Coordinates of C-alpha atoms in Angstrom, one line a residue:
X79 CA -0.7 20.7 -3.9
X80 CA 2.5 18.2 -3.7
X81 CA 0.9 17.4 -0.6
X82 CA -1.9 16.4 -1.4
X83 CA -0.8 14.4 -4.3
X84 CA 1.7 12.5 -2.5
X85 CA -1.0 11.4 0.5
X86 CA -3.0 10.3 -2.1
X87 CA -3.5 6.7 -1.2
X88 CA -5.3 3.4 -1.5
X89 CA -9.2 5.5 -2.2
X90 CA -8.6 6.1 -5.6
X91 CA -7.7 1.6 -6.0
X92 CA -10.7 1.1 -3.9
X93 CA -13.1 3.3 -6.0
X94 CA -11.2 2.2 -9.1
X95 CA -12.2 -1.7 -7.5
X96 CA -16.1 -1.1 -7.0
X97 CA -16.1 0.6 -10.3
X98 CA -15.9 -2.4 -12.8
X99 CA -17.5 -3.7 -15.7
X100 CA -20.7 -5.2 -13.8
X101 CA -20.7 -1.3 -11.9
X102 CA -20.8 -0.2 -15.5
X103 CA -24.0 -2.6 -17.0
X104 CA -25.7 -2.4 -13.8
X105 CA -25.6 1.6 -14.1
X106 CA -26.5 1.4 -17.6
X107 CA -29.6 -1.1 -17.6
X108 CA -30.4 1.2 -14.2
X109 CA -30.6 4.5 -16.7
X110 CA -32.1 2.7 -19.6
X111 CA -34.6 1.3 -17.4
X112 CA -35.7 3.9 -15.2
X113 CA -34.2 7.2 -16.6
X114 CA -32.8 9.6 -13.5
X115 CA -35.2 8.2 -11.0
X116 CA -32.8 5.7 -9.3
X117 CA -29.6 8.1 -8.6
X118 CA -30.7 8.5 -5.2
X119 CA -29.7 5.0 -5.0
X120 CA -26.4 5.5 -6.1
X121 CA -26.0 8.4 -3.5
X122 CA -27.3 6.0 -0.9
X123 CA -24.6 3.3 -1.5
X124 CA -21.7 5.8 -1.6
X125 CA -22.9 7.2 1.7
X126 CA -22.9 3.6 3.0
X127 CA -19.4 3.3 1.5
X128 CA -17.7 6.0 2.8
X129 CA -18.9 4.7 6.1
X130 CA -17.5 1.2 6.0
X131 CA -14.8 2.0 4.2
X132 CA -13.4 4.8 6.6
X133 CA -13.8 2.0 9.0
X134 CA -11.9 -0.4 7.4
X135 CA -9.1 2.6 6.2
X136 CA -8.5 3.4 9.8
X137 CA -8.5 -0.2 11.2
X138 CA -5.6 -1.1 8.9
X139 CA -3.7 2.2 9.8
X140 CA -4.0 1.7 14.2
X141 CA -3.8 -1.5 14.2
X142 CA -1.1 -2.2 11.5
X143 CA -2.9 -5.6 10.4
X144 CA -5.4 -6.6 7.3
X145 CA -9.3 -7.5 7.7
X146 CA -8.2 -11.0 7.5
X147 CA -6.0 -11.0 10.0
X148 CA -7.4 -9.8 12.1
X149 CA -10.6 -12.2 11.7
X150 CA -7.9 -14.8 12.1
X151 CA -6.0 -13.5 14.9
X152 CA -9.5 -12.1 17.0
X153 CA -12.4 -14.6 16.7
X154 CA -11.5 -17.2 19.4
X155 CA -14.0 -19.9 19.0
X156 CA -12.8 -22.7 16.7
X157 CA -15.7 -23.5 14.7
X158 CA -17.0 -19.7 14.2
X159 CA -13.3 -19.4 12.8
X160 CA -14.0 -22.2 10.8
X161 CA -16.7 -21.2 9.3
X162 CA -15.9 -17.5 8.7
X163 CA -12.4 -18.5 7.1
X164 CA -14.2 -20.2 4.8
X165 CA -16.9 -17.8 4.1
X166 CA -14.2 -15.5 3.5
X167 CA -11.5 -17.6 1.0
X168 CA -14.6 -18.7 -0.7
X169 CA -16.3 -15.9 -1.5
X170 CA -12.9 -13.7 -2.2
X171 CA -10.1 -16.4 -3.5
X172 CA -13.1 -18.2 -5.0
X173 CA -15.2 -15.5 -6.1
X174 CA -12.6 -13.2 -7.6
X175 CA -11.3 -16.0 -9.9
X176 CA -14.7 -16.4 -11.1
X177 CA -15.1 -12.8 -11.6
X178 CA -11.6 -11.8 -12.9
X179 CA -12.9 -12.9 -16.4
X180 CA -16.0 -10.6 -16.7
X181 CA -13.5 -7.9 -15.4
X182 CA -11.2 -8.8 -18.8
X183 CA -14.0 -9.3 -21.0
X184 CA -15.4 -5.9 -20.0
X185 CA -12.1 -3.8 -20.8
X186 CA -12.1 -5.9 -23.9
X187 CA -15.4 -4.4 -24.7
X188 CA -14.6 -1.2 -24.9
X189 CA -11.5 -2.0 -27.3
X190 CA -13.5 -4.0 -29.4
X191 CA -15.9 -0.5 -29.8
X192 CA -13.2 1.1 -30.8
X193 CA -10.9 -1.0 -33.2
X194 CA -13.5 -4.1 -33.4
X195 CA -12.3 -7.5 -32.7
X196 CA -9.1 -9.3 -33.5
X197 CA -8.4 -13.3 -32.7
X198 CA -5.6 -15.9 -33.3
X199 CA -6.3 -19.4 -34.1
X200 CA -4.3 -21.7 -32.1
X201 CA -4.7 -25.6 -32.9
X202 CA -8.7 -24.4 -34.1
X203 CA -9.2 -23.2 -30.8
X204 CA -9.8 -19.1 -31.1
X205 CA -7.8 -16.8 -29.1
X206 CA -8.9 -12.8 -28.8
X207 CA -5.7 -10.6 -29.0
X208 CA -7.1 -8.6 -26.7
X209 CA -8.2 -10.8 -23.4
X210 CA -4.3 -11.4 -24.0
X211 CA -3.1 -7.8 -23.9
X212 CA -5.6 -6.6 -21.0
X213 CA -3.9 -9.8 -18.8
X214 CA -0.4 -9.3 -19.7
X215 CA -0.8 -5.2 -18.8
X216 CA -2.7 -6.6 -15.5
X217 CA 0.7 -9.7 -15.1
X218 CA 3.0 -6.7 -15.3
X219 CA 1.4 -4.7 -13.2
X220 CA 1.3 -7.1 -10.3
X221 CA 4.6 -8.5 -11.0
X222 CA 6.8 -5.4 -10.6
X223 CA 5.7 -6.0 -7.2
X224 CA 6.2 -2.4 -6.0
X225 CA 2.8 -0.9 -4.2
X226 CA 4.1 3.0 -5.2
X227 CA 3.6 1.8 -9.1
X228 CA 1.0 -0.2 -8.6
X229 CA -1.1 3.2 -6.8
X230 CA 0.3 5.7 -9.2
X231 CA -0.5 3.0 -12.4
X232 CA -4.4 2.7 -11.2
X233 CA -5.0 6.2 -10.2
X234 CA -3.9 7.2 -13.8
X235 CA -6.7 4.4 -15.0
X236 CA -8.9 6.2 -12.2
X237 CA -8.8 9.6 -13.6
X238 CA -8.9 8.7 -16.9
X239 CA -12.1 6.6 -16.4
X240 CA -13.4 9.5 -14.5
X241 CA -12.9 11.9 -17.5
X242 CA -14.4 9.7 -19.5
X243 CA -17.6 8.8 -17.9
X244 CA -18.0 12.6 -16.7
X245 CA -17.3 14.0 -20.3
X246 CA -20.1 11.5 -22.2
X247 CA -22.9 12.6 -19.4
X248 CA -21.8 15.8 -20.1
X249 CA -22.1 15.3 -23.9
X250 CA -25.6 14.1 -23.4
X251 CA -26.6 17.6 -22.3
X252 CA -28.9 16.1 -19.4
X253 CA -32.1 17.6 -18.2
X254 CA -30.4 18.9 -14.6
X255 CA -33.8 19.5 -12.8
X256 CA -34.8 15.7 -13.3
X257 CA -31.0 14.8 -12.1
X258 CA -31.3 16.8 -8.6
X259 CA -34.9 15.3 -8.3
X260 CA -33.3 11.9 -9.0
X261 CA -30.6 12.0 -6.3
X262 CA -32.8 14.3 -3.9
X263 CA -36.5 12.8 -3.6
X264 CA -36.3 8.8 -3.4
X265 CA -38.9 7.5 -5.9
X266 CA -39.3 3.7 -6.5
X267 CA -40.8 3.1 -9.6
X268 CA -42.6 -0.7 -10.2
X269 CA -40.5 -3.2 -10.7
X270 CA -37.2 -1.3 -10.0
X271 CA -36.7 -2.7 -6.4
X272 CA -33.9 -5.1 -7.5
X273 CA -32.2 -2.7 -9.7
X274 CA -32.2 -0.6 -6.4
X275 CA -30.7 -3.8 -4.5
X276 CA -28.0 -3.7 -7.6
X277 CA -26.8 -0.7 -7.3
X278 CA -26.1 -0.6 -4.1
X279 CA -24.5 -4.1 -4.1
X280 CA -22.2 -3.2 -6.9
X281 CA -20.9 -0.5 -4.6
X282 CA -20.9 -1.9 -1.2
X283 CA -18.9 -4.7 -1.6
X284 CA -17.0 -7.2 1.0
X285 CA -13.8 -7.4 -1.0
X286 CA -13.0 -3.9 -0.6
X287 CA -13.0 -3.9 2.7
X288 CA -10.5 -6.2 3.3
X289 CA -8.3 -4.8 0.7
X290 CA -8.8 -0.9 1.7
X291 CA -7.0 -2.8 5.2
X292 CA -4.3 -4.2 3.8
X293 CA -3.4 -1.5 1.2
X294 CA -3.8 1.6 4.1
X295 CA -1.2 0.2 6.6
X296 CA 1.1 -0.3 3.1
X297 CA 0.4 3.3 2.8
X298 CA 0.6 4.8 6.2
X299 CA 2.4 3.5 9.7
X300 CA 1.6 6.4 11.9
X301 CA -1.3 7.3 13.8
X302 CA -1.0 10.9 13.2
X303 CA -2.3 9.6 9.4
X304 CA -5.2 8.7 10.3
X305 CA -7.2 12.0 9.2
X306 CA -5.0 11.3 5.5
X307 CA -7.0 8.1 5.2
X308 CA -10.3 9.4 6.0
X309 CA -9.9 12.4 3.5
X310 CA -8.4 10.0 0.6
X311 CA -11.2 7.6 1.5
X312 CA -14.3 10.1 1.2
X313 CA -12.8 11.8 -2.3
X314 CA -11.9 8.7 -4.1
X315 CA -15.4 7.2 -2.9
X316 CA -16.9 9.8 -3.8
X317 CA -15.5 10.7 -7.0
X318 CA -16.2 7.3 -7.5
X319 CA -20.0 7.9 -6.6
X320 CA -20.1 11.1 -9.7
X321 CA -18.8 8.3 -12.0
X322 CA -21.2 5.6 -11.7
X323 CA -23.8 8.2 -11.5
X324 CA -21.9 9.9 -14.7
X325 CA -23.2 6.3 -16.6
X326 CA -27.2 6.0 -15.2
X327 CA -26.9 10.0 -16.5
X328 CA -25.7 8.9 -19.8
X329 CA -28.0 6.3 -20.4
X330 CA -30.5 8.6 -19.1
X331 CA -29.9 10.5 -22.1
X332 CA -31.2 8.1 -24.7
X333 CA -34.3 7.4 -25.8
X334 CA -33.7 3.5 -26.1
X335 CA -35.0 0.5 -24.0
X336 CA -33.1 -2.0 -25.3
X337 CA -29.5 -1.2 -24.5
X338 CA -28.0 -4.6 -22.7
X339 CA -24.5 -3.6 -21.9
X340 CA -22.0 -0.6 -21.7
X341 CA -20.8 -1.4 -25.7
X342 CA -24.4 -1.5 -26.8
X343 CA -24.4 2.1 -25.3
X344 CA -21.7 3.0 -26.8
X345 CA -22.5 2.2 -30.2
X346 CA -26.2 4.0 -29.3
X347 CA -24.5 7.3 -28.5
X348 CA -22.7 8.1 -32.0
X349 CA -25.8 8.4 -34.1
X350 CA -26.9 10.5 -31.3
X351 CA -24.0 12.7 -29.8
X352 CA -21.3 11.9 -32.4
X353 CA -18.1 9.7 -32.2
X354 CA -17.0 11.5 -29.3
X355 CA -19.5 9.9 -26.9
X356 CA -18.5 7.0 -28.3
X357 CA -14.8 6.9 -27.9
X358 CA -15.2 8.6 -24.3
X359 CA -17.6 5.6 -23.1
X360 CA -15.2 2.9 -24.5
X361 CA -12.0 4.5 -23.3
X362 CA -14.2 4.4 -19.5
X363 CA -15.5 0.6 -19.9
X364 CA -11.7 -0.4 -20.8
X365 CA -10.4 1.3 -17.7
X366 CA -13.0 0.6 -15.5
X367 CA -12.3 -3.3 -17.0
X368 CA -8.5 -3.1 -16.4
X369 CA -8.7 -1.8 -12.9
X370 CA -10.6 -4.1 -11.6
X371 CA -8.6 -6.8 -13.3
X372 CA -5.3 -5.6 -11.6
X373 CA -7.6 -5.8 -8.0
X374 CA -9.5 -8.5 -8.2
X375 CA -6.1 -10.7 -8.2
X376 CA -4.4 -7.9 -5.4
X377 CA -7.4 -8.6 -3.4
X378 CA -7.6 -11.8 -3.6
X379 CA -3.9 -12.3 -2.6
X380 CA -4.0 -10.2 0.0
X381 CA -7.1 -12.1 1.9
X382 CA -5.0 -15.5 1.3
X383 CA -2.1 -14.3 2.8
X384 CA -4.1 -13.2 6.0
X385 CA -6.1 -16.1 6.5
X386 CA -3.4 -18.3 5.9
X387 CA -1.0 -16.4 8.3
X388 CA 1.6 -15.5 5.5
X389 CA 3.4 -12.5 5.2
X390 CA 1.9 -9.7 3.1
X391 CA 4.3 -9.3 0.8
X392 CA 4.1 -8.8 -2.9
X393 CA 7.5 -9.8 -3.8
X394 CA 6.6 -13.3 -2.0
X395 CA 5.9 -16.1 -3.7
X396 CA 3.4 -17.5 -2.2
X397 CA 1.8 -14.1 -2.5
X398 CA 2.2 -13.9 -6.1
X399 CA 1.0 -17.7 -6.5
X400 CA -2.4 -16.6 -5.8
X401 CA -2.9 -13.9 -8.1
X402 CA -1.4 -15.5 -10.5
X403 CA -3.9 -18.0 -10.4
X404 CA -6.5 -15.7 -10.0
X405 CA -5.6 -13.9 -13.0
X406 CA -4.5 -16.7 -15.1
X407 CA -8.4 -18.4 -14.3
X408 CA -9.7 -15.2 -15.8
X409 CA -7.8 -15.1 -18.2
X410 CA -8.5 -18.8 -19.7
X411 CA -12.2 -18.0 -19.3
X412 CA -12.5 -15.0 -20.8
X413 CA -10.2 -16.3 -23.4
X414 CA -12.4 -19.5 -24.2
X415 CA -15.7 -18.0 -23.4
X416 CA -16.0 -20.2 -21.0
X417 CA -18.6 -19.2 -18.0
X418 CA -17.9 -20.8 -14.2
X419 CA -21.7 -20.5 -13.8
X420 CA -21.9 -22.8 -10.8
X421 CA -18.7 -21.2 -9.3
X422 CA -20.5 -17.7 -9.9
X423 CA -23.3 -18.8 -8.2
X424 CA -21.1 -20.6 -5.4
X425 CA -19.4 -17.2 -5.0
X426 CA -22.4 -15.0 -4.8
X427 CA -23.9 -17.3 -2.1
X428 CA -20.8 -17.1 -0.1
X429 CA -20.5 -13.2 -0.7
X430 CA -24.2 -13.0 0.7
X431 CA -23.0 -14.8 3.9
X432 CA -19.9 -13.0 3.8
X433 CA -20.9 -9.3 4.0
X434 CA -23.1 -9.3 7.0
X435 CA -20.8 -11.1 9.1
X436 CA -17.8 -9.0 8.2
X437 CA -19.8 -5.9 8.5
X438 CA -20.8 -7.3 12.4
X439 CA -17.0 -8.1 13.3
X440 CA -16.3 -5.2 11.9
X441 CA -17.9 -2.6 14.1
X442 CA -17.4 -4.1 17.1
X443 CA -13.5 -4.5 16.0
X444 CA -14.3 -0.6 15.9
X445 CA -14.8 -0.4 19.2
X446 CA -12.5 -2.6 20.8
X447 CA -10.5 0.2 22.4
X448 CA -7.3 -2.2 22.9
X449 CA -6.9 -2.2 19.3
X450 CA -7.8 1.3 18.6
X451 CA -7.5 3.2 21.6
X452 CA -9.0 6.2 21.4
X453 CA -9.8 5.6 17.6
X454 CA -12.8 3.8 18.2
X455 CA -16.4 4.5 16.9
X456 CA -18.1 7.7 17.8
X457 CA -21.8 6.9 19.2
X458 CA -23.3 8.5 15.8
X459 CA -20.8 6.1 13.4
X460 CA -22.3 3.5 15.8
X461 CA -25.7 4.3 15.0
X462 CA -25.4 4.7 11.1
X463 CA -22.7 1.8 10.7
X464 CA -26.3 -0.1 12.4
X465 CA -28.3 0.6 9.7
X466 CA -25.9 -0.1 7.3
X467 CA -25.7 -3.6 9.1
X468 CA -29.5 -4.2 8.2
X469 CA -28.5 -2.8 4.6
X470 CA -25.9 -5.6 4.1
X471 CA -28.0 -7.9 5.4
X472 CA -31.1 -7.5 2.6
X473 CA -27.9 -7.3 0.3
X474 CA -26.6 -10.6 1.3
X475 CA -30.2 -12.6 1.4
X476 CA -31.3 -11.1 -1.7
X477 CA -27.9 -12.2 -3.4
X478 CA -28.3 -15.9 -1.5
X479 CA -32.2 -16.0 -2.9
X480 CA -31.1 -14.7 -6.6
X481 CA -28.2 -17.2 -6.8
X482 CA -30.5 -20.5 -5.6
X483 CA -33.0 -19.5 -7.7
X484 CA -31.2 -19.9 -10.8
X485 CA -29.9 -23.1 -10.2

């Protein structure tokens, strides 16, 4: 059991990553909505997850070297560099600045259920306490620079989101029949295509690849680790996959249709189920919050550093430069209110670019034998990691046609 403890690596900061605030609304909205019919969404994203994600776990083990990197160091022709450098610092340095404040103002969320809201006034311009605390918790986090208490910080955040989400569905006493018919017999009920299309883009995400890289050659150096990664991958994913489901359940379990966010259902579930409910779903929504505002920046940083050829170091400066600035940016919007809507939608074009291209290099970096050897893709990962492909790629134009259509 000490084992397995200490091999615990980068899964649980990659399912504590997918599983933010957005994860949270979309999940909610999808319950609300739709009841337990859509869970066989969920179970079709985590699949996809486990998939790319093992992938991207076992690159950064063989070959010692982050998704970006290697994007830098393998794709020869200038202009397809160019371009896919771009793509990539845009939609991750970019993106995850823009982001970083709906990951702080979703923590803050579920504080504000609990203890309701406290601001400063600074020169007439109001301050909430809280955005403050959530990014000095994140700053410290970072700053120790240490990857050992970074891990052991956010799988504590993990578990305790996962307890959290897993007790409230539980509270709700859920109609288990409808649940295994959900996940089990696909149904898609009118008008619940895009929350489909949600779901699964909350979960398979481009970001996480190339920080699962970066973060599993941290971890391990040898070879003979490989099998470690995959089995910390496929747990954390899909304990990751019981937790977002956990929320659609809870949801579920209401007989509202106008629930708008993950507070609103929290406040909905004490008249119902008691305080308890309450104070589990809030205690989730600030972890799920304050994860992903400790990887957003991480992420981000790490991406930067491998486009840009610097060393991946979290101790360096340049390093800590940009997710400093990542995290300061959310910070100062979240604090203010303040919405980058046209850097959102910038983002979320470049993200819908971004994740069929890096899903392509991506297997056929998985079967280039001179950088995995005999590592490389078996014929049937081939074939699924294909469909996944076309997956991505609906994913990405969808996210393209939803961002230029509300400009």
């Amino acid at each position: 059991m000490r084992d397995f403890f200490r091999n615990i690596g980068p899964g649980p900061l990659i399912a504590a990553a997918f599983i933010g605030p957005g994860t949270v609304t979309v999940c909610t909205l999808a319950g609300v909505k739709f009841g337990y019919t859509l869970l066989w969404a969920m179970g079709l994203s985590i699949v996809a997850t486990i998939f790319l994600q093992e992938m991207a776990a076992r690159l950064g083990v063989i070959s010692q070297k982050g998704l970006a990197e290697l994007l830098r160091t393998e794709l020869q022709h200038p202009i397809l560099k160019f371009i896919v450098m771009f793509l990539v610092l845009s939609a991750i340095l970019v993106g995850n600045a823009a982001y970083e404040a709906g990951n702080i103002s979703g923590g803050v969320l579920g504080v504000e259920t609990l203890f309701g809201s406290k601001s400063l006034v600074f020169n007439e311009v109001e301050v909430n306490v809280y955005v403050l605390i959530l990014g000095a918790i994140a700053f410290v986090a970072l700053y120790i620079g240490n990857y050992r208490v970074i891990e052991r910080f956010l799988i504590f955040l993990v578990i305790l989101m996962s307890v959290a989400f897993l007790s409230t569905a539980i509270l709700t006493k859920p109609d288990w029949s409808a649940i295994f018919s959900g996940l089990f017999m696909p149904e898609l009920r009118k008008n619940s295509l895009l929350t489909v299309i949600a779901l699964i883009g909350t979960t398979v995400v481009p970001y996480n690849l190339f920080l699962h890289t970066s973060l599993a050659k941290t971890k391990w150096t040898s070879k003979v680790d490989v099998k470690l990664a995959k089995r910390d991958t496929v747990i954390a994913v899909v304990l990751g996959g019981f937790v977002s489901m956990s929320i659609i359940i809870s949801a579920a379990g209401l007989p509202l249709k106008e629930v708008l966010n993950a507070s609103d259902l929290a406040a909905s579930l004490e008249p119902v189920f008691g305080a308890n409910a309450k104070y589990l779903l809030s205690v989730g929504l600030f972890a799920a919050g304050i994860t992903s505002a400790i990887t957003a920046p991480l992420a981000a940083a790490y991406v930067a550093s491998g486009c840009l050829g610097w060393p991946a170091d979290l101790k360096s400066k340049r390093f800590r430069i940009v997710w400093i600035l990542v995290l300061g940016l959310g910070v100062l919007f979240s604090t203010l209110g303040f919405k980058p809507i046209a850097v959102i939608k910038f983002a979320q074009v470049a993200n819908g670019l971004l994740l069929p291209i890096v899903a392509i290099f991506l297997l056929l970096v998985m079967n280039n034998s001179k950088i995995l050897g005999k590592y490389v893709n078996s014929k049937l990962q081939n074939v699924i990691v294909v469909l996944i492909i076309l997956l991505t790629f609906v994913l990405g134009v969808k996210g393209i046609l939803s961002a230029m259509d509300s400009f």
